[in-house]
Short mmCIF file of C-alpha atoms in Angstrom, two decimals:
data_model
loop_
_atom_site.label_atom_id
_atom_site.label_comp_id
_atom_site.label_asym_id
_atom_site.label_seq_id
_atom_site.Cartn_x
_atom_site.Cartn_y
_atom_site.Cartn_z
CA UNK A 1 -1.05 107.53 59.82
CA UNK A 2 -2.31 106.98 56.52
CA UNK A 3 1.04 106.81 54.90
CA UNK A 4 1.61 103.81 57.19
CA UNK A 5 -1.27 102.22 56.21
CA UNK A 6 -0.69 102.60 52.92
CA UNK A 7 2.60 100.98 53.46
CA UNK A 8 1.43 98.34 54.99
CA UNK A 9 -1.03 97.84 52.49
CA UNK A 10 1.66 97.95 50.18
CA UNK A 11 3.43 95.43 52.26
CA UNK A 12 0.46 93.18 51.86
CA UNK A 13 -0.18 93.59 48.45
CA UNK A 14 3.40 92.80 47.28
CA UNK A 15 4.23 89.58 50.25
CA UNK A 16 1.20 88.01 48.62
CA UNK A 17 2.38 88.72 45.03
CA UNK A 18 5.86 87.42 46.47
CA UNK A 19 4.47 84.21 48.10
CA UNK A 20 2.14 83.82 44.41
CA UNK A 21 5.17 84.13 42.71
CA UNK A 22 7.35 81.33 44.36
CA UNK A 23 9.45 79.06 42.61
CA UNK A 24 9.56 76.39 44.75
CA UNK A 25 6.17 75.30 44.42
CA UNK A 26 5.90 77.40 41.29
CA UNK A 27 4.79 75.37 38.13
CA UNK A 28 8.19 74.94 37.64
CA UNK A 29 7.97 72.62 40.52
CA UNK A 30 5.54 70.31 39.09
CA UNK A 31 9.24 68.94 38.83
CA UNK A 32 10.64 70.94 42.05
CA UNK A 33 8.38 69.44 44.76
CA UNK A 34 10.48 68.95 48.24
CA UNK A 35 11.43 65.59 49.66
CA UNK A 36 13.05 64.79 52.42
CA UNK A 37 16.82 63.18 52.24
CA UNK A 38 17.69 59.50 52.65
CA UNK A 39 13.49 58.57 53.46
CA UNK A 40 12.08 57.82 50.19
CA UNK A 41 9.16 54.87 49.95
CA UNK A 42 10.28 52.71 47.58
CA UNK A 43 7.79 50.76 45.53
CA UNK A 44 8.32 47.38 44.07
CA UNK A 45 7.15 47.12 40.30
CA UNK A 46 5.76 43.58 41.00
CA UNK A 47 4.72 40.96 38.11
CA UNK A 48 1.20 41.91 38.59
CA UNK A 49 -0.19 44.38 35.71
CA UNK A 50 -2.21 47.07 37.91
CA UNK A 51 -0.69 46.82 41.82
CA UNK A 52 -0.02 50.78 43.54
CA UNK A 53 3.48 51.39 43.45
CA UNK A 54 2.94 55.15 44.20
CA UNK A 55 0.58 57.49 45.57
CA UNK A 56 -2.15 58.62 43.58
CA UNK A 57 -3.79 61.80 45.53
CA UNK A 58 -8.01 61.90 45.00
CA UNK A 59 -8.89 64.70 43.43
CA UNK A 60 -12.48 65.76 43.90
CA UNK A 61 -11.91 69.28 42.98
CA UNK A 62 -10.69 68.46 39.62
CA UNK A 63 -13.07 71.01 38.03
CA UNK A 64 -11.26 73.87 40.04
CA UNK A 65 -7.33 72.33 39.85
CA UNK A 66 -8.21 72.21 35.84
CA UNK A 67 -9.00 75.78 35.41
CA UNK A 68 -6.15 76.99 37.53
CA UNK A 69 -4.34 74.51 36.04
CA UNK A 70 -4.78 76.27 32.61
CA UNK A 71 -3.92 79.32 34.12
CA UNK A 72 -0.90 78.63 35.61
CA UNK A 73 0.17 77.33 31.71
CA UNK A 74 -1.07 80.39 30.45
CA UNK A 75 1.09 82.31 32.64
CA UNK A 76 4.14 79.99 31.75
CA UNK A 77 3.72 80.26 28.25
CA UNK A 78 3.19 83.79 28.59
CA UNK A 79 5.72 85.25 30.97
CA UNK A 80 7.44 82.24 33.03
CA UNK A 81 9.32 80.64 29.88
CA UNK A 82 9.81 83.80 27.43
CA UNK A 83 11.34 85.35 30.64
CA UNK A 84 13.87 82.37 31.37
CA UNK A 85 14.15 82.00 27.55
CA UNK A 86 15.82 85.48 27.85
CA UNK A 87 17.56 84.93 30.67
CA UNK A 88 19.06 81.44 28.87
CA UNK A 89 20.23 83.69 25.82
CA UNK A 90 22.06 87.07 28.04
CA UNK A 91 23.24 84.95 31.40
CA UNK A 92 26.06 82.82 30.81
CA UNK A 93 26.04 78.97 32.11
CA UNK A 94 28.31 79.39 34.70
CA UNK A 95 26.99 82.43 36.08
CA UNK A 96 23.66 80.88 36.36
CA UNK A 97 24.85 78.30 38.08
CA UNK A 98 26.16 80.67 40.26
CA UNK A 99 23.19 82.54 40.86
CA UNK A 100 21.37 79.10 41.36
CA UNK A 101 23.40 78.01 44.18
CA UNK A 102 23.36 81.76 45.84
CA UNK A 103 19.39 81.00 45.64
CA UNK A 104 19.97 77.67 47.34
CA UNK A 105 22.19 78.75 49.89
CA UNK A 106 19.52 81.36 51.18
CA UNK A 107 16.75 78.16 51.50
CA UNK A 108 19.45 76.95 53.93
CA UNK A 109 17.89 78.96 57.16
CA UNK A 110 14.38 77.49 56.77
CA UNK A 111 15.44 74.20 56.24
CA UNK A 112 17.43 74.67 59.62
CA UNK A 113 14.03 75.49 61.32
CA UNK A 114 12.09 72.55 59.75
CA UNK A 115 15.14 70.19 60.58
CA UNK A 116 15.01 71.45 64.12
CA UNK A 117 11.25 70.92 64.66
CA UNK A 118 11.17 67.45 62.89
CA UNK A 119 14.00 66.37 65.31
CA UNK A 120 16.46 65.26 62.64
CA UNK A 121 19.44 66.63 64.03
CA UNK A 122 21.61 65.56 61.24
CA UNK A 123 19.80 67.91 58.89
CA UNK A 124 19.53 70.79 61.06
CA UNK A 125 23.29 70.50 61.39
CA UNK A 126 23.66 70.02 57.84
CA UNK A 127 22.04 73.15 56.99
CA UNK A 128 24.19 75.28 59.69
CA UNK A 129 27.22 73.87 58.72
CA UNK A 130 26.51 74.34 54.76
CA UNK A 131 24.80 77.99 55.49
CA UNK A 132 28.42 78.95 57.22
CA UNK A 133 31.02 77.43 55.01
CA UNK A 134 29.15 78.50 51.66
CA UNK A 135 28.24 82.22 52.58
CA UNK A 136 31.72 82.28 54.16
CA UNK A 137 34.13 80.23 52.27
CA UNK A 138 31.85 79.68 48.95
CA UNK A 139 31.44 83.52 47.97
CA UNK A 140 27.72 83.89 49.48
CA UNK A 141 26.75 80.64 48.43
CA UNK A 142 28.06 80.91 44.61
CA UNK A 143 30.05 77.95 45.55
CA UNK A 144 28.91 74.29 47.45
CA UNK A 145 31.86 73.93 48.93
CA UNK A 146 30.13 72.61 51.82
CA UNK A 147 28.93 69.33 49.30
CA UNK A 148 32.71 68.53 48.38
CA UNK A 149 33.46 68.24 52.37
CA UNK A 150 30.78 66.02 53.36
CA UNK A 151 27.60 67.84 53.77
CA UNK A 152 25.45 67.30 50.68
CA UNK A 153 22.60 69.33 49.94
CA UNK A 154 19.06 68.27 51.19
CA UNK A 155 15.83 69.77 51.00
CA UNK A 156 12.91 69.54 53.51
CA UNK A 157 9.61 71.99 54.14
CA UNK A 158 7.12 72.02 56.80
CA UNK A 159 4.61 69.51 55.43
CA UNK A 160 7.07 66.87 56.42
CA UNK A 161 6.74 67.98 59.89
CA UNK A 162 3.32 68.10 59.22
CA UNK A 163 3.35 63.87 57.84
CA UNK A 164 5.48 63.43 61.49
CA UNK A 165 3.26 64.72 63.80
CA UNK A 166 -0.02 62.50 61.86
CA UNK A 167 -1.19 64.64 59.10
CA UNK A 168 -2.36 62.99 56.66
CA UNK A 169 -1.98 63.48 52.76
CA UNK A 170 -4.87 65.91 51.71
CA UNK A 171 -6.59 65.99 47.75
CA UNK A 172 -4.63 67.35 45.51
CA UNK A 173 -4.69 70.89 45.04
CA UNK A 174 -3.85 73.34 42.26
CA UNK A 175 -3.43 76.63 43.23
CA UNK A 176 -2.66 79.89 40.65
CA UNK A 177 1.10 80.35 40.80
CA UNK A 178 2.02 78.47 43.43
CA UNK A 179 1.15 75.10 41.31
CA UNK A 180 0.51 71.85 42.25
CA UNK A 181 0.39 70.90 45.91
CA UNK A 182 -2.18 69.21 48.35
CA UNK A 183 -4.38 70.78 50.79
CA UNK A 184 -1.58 69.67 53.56
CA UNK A 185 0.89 70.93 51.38
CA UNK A 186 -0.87 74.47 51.32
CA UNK A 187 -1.14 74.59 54.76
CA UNK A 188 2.43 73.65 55.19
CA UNK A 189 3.10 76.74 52.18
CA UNK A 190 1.88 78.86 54.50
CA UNK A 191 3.35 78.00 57.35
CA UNK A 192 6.75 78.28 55.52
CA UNK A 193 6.61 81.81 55.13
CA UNK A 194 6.29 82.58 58.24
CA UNK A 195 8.98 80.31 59.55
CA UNK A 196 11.67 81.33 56.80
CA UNK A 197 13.93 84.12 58.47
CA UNK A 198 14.53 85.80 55.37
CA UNK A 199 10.39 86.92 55.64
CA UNK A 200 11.82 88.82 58.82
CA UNK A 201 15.05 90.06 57.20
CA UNK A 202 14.30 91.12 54.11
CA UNK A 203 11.86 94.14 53.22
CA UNK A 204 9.04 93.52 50.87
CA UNK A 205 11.19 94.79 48.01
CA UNK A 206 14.12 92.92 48.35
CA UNK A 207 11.82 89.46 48.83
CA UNK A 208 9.69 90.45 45.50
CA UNK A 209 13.25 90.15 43.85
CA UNK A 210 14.86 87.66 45.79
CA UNK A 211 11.56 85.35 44.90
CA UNK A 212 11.09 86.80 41.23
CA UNK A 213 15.09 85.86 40.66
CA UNK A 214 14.27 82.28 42.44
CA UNK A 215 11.00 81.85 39.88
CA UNK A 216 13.23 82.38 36.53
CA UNK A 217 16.07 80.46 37.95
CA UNK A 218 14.56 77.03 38.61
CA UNK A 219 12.03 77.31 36.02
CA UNK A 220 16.19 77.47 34.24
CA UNK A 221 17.62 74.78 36.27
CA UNK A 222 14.52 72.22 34.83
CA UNK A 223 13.91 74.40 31.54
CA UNK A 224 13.29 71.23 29.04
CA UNK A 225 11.99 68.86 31.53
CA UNK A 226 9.01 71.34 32.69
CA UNK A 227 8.78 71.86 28.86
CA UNK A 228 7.94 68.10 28.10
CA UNK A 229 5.92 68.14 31.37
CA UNK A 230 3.63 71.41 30.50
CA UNK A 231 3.80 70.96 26.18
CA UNK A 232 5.06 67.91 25.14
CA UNK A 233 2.36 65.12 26.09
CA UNK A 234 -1.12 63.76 25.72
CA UNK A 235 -2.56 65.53 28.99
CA UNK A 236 -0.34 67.96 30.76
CA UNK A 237 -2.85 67.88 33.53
CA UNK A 238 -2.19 63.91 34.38
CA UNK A 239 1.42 64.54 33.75
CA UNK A 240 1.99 67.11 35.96
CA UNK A 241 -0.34 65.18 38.79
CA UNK A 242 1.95 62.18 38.34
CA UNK A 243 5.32 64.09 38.31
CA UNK A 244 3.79 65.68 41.59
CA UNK A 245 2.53 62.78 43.44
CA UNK A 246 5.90 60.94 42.59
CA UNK A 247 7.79 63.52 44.44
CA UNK A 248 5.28 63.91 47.40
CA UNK A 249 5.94 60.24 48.08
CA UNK A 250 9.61 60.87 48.64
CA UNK A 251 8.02 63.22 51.84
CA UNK A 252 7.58 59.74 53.73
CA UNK Y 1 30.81 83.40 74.90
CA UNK Y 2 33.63 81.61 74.20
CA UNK Y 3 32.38 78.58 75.17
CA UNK Y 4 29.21 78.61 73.36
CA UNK Y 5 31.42 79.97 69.95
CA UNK Y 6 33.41 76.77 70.84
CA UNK Y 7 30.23 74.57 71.18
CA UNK Y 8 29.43 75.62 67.77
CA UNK Y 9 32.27 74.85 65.86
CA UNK Y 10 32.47 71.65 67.87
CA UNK Y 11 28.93 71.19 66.79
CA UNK Y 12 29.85 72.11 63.18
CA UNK Y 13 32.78 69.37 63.02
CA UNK Y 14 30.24 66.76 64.00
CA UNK Y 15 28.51 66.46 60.97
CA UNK Y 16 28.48 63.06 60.14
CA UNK Y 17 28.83 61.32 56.99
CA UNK Y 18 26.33 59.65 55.41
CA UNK Y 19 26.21 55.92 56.48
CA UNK Y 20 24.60 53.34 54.38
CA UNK Y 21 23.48 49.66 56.18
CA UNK Y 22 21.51 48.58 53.64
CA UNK Y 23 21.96 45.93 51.95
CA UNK Y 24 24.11 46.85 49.02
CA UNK Y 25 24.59 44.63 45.75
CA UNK Y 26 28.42 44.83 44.12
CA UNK Y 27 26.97 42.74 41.37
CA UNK Y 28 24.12 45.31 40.12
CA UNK Y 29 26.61 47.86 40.90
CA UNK Y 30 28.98 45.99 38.30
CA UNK Y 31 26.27 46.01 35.68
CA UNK Y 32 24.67 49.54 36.35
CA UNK Y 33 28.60 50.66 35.63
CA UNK Y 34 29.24 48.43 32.82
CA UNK Y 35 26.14 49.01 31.19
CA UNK Y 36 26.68 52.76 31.37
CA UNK Y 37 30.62 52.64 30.42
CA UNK Y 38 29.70 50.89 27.57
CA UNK Y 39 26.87 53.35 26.72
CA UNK Y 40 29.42 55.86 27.19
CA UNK Y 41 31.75 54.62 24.82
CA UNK Y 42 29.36 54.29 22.03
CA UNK Y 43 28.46 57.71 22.27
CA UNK Y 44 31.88 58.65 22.67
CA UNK Y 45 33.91 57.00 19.75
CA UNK Y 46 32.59 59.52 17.39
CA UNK Y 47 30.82 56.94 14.61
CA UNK Y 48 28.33 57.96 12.80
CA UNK Y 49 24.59 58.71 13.63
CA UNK Y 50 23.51 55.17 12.26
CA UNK Y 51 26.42 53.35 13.68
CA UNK Y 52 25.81 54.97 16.75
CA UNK Y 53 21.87 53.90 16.94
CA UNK Y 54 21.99 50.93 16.08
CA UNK Y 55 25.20 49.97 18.59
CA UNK Y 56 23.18 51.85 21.25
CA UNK Y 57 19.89 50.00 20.23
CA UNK Y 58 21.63 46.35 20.56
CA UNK Y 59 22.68 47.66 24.21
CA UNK Y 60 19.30 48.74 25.37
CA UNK Y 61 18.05 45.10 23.71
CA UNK Y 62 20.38 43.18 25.80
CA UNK Y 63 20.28 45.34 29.45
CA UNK Y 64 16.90 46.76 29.39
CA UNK Y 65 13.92 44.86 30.08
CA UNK Y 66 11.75 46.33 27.28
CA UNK Y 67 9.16 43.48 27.40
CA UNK Y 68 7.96 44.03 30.47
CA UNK Y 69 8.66 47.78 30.65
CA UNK Y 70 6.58 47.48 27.73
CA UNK Y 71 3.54 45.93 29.80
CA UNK Y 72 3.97 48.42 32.82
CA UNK Y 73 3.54 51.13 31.28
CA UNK Y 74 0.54 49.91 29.12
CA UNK Y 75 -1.05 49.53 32.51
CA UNK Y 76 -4.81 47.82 32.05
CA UNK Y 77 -4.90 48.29 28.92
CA UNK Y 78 -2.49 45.73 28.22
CA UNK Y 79 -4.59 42.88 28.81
CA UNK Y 80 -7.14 43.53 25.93
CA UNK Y 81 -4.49 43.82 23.00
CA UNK Y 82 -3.58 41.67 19.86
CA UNK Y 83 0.08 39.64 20.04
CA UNK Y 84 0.23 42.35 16.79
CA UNK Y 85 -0.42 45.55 18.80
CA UNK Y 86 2.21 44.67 21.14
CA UNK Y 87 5.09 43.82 19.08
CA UNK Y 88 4.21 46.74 17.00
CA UNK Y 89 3.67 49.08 19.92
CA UNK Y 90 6.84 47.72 21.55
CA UNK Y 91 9.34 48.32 18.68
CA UNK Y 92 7.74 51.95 18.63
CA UNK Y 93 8.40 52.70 21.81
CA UNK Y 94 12.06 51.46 21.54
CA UNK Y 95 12.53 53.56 19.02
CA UNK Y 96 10.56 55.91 20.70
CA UNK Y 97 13.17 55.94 24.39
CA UNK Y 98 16.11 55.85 22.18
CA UNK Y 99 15.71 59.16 20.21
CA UNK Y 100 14.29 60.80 22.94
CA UNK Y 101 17.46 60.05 25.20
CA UNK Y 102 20.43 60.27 23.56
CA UNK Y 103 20.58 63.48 22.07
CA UNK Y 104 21.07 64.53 25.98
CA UNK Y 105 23.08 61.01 26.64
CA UNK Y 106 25.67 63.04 24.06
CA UNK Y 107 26.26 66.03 26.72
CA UNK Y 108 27.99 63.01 29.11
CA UNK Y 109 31.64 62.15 29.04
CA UNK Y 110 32.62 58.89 31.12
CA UNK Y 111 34.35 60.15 33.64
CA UNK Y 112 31.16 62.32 34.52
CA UNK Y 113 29.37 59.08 35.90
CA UNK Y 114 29.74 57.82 38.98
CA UNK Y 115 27.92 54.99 40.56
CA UNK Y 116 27.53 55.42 44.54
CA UNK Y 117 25.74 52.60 46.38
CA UNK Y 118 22.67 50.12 45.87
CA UNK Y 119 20.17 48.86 47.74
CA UNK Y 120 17.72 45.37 47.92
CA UNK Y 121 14.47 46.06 47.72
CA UNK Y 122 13.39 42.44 48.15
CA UNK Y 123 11.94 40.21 45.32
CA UNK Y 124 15.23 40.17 43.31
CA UNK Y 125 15.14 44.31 42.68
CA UNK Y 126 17.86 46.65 43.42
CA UNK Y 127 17.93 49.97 43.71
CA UNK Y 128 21.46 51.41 42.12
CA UNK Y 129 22.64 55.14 42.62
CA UNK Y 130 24.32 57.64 41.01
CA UNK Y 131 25.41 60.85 40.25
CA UNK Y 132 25.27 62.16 37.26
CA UNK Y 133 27.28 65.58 35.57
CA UNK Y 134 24.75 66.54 33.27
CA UNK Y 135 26.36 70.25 32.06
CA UNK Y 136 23.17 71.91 31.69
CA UNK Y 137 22.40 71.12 35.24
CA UNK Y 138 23.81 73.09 37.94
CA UNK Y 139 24.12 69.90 40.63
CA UNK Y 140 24.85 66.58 39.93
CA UNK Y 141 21.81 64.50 39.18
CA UNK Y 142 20.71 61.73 41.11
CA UNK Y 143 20.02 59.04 39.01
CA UNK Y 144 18.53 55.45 39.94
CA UNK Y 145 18.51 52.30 38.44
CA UNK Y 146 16.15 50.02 39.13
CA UNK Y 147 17.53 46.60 38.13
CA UNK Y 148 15.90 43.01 38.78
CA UNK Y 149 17.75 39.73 38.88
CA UNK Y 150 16.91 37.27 35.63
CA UNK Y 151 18.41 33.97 36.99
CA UNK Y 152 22.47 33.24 37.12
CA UNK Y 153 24.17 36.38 37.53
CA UNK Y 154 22.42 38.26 35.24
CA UNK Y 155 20.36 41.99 35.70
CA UNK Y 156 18.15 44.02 33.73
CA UNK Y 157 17.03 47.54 33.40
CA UNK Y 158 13.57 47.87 35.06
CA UNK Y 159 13.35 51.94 35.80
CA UNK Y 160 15.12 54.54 35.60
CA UNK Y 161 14.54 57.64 37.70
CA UNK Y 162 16.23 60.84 37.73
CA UNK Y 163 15.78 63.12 41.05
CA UNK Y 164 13.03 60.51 42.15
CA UNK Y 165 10.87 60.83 38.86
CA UNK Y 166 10.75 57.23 37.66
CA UNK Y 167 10.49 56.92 33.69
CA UNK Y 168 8.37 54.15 33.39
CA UNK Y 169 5.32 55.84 36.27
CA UNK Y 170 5.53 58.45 33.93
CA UNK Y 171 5.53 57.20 31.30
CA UNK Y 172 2.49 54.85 32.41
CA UNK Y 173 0.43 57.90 33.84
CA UNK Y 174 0.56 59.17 30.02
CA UNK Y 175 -0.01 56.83 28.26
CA UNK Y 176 -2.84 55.04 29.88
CA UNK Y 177 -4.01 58.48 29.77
CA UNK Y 178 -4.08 58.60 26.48
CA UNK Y 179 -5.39 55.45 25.81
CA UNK Y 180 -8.73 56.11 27.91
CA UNK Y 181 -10.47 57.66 24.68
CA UNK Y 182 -7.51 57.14 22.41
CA UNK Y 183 -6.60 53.58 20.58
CA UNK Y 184 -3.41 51.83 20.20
CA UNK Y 185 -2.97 52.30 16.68
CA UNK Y 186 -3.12 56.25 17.44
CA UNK Y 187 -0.46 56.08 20.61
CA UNK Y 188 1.96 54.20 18.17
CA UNK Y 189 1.39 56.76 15.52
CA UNK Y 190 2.02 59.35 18.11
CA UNK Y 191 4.88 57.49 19.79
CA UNK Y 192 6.76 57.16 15.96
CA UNK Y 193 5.73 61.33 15.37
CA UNK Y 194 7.57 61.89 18.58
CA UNK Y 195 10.46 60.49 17.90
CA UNK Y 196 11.89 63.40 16.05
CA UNK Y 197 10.21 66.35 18.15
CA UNK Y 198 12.67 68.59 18.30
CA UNK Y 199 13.06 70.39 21.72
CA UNK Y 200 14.12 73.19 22.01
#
């Protein structure tokens, strides 16, 4: 009895940690943000100096985002980019890309379930068709072979569901780890989790690693452009807001 | 059993390509890829650094619409500057786009680039996509163009964005940023210090 709920605590203790540690909303993703295919808002830069081509997200927590903000930068420059420096220097480039698309491949099931309950059709069939052919035919995923025969990659997540059914854009948010989002986009973080099959299919263990892996591997995939982002620029804290916001518009 | 494994596969086969009704430009198009082929071949012909720069630099000048790029990104702060500040800010920032690019621009080879389709987006602008082989990159990069039509036949560079992060919003968001508590003279200075960061 109390071995099980020690496990469970356990359990607890180390989904959080996994779900904290996510890539795809990690810091890294100031540059990582998902949008949906083939729906983007375009602006217009007109002749007028000042007009809104984008979406600027109010931020009336800015006291809070800016210390978490630090913190998440701390924890870059302390473990996020010496740990992917490392991983640069031992992994070769082609077997990170490798690795990178393996990663991808296993996003493919909850993009299948967000596809499915935004209606598109397309890009629920997209993602069954791409999840087949590249764990089958591309060598678990280590190859897109499903791109070179039509069916591109995509990426979607449950706040776009969310912006269907009349949710609005919330403030922007900064949360530790997970990085920038909105409060929508938390709400839609959560409800990820518990939509994504792998939650179900993998135990606690395997998802630490499987999310740990897909932390170092993006922060990889957009090593110098989260570099400029984070270190090279008057206010990282803008930068990042603006980087974000630019992708959340592509949500529409 | 059968008939649903069927369904499936039937279901699988049905993915459909990608179909594009906007309305697409063959003109920008034509300059997005001549533009970038001749980029391309400066970079490639092996000259040296200074040849290179200053071949690259008289491109940019001539397909890239640095004036009002120039104003964009300056954002409100625009309006209260000297004739002086500007020209002086504006051959910074050249400068400034130039050296930061191209060491990356180097990594391409021509047959890497590939433009795929444009769009109108009303008001003489076009939108003009590609993909991109950057090797450090494990997908192909979207890239966009945003060109504008300058009377006759004629386009110019107004944006580029790479996986839907426009250069010139970001570009804007820091520096206007920056010039909240900071002056002119002090982005410039920044803007020529930058030029040679070195990234690792």
């Amino acid at each position: 009895m109390i071995i099980n709920k020690i496990k469970f605590l356990h359990y607890i203790v180390v989904v959080t940690l996994v779900y904290i540690l996510a890539p795809d909303n990690a810091m890294a993703a100031a540059v990582n943000v998902e949008g949906n295919k083939g729906e983007t808002k375009d602006y217009i830069l007109s002749e007028g100096e000042d007009g809104v081509y984008f979406m600027e997200l109010k931020d009336p927590n800015a006291g809070f985002n800016t210390i978490m903000f630090k913190f998440n930068k701390r924890l870059d420059k302390v473990v996020i980019k010496p740990v992917t420096k490392v991983y640069r220097t031992v992994v070769p480039k082609y077997l990170a890309k490798r690795l990178f698309f393996v990663l991808r491949n296993l996003q493919e099931p909850l993009y299948f379930v967000n596809s499915t309950l935004q209606l598109n059709f397309h890009n629920s069939l997209t993602s069954v068709w791409r999840f087949a052919i590249n764990s089958t035919v591309g060598i678990l995923g280590a190859y897109d072979v499903a791109a070179r025969l039509g069916a591109p990659p995509y990426n979607t997540n449950f706040e776009v569901f969310m912006d269907k059914i009349g949710f609005e854009v919330g403030d922007y948010l900064v949360l530790p780890i997970i990085g920038p989002t909105n409060t929508r986009g938390a709400v839609a973080y959560v409800a990820d989790i518990f939509l994504n099959p792998l939650t179900y299919l993998f135990n606690s263990d395997q998802f630490l690693i499987y999310k740990g892996s897909q932390t170092i591997v993006s922060r990889n995939e957009y090593f110098e452009e989260i570099n400029e982002v984070l270190y090279n620029n008057e206010n990282s804290y803008n930068l990042t807001k603006s980087v974000y916001e630019q992708k959340l518009v592509r949500l529409k | 059993m059968k008939k649903i494994a069927l369904l499936w596969i039937a279901l699988i086969f049905m993915v459909p390509l990608s179909t594009f009704a906007d309305k697409s430009s063959p003109d920008a198009e034509k300059f997005v890829q001549q533009v970038s082929t001749k980029a391309l071949s400066i970079v490639g012909a092996g000259e040296s650094e200074e040849a290179m720069l200053s071949k690259l630099e008289s491109l940019f000048e001539s397909s890239v619409d640095i004036d009002w790029i120039a104003k964009f990104v300056l954002g409100q702060y625009y309006k209260g500057l000297t004739e002086a500040d500007i020209s002086h800010f504006k051959k910074s920032y050249r400068e400034y786009l130039l050296k930061k690019y191209i060491p990356r621009f180097k990594n391409f080879t021509a047959n890497e680039f590939k433009v795929t389709s444009s769009r109108s987006l009303g008001e003489g602008y076009y939108v003009v996509s590609s993909k991109v082989n950057d090797p450090e990159k494990s997908q192909l990069l979207n890239v966009e163009y945003r060109v504008k039509v300058m009377g006759g036949n004629s386009f110019q560079i107004r944006d580029i964005s790479v996986e839907g992060i426009s250069l010139i919003l970001t570009q804007r968001s820091d520096f206007t940023n920056f010039l909240h508590n900071g002056s002119i003279t002090d982005l410039i200075k920044k803007l020529d210090d930058r030029s040679f960061v070195i990234k690792q």
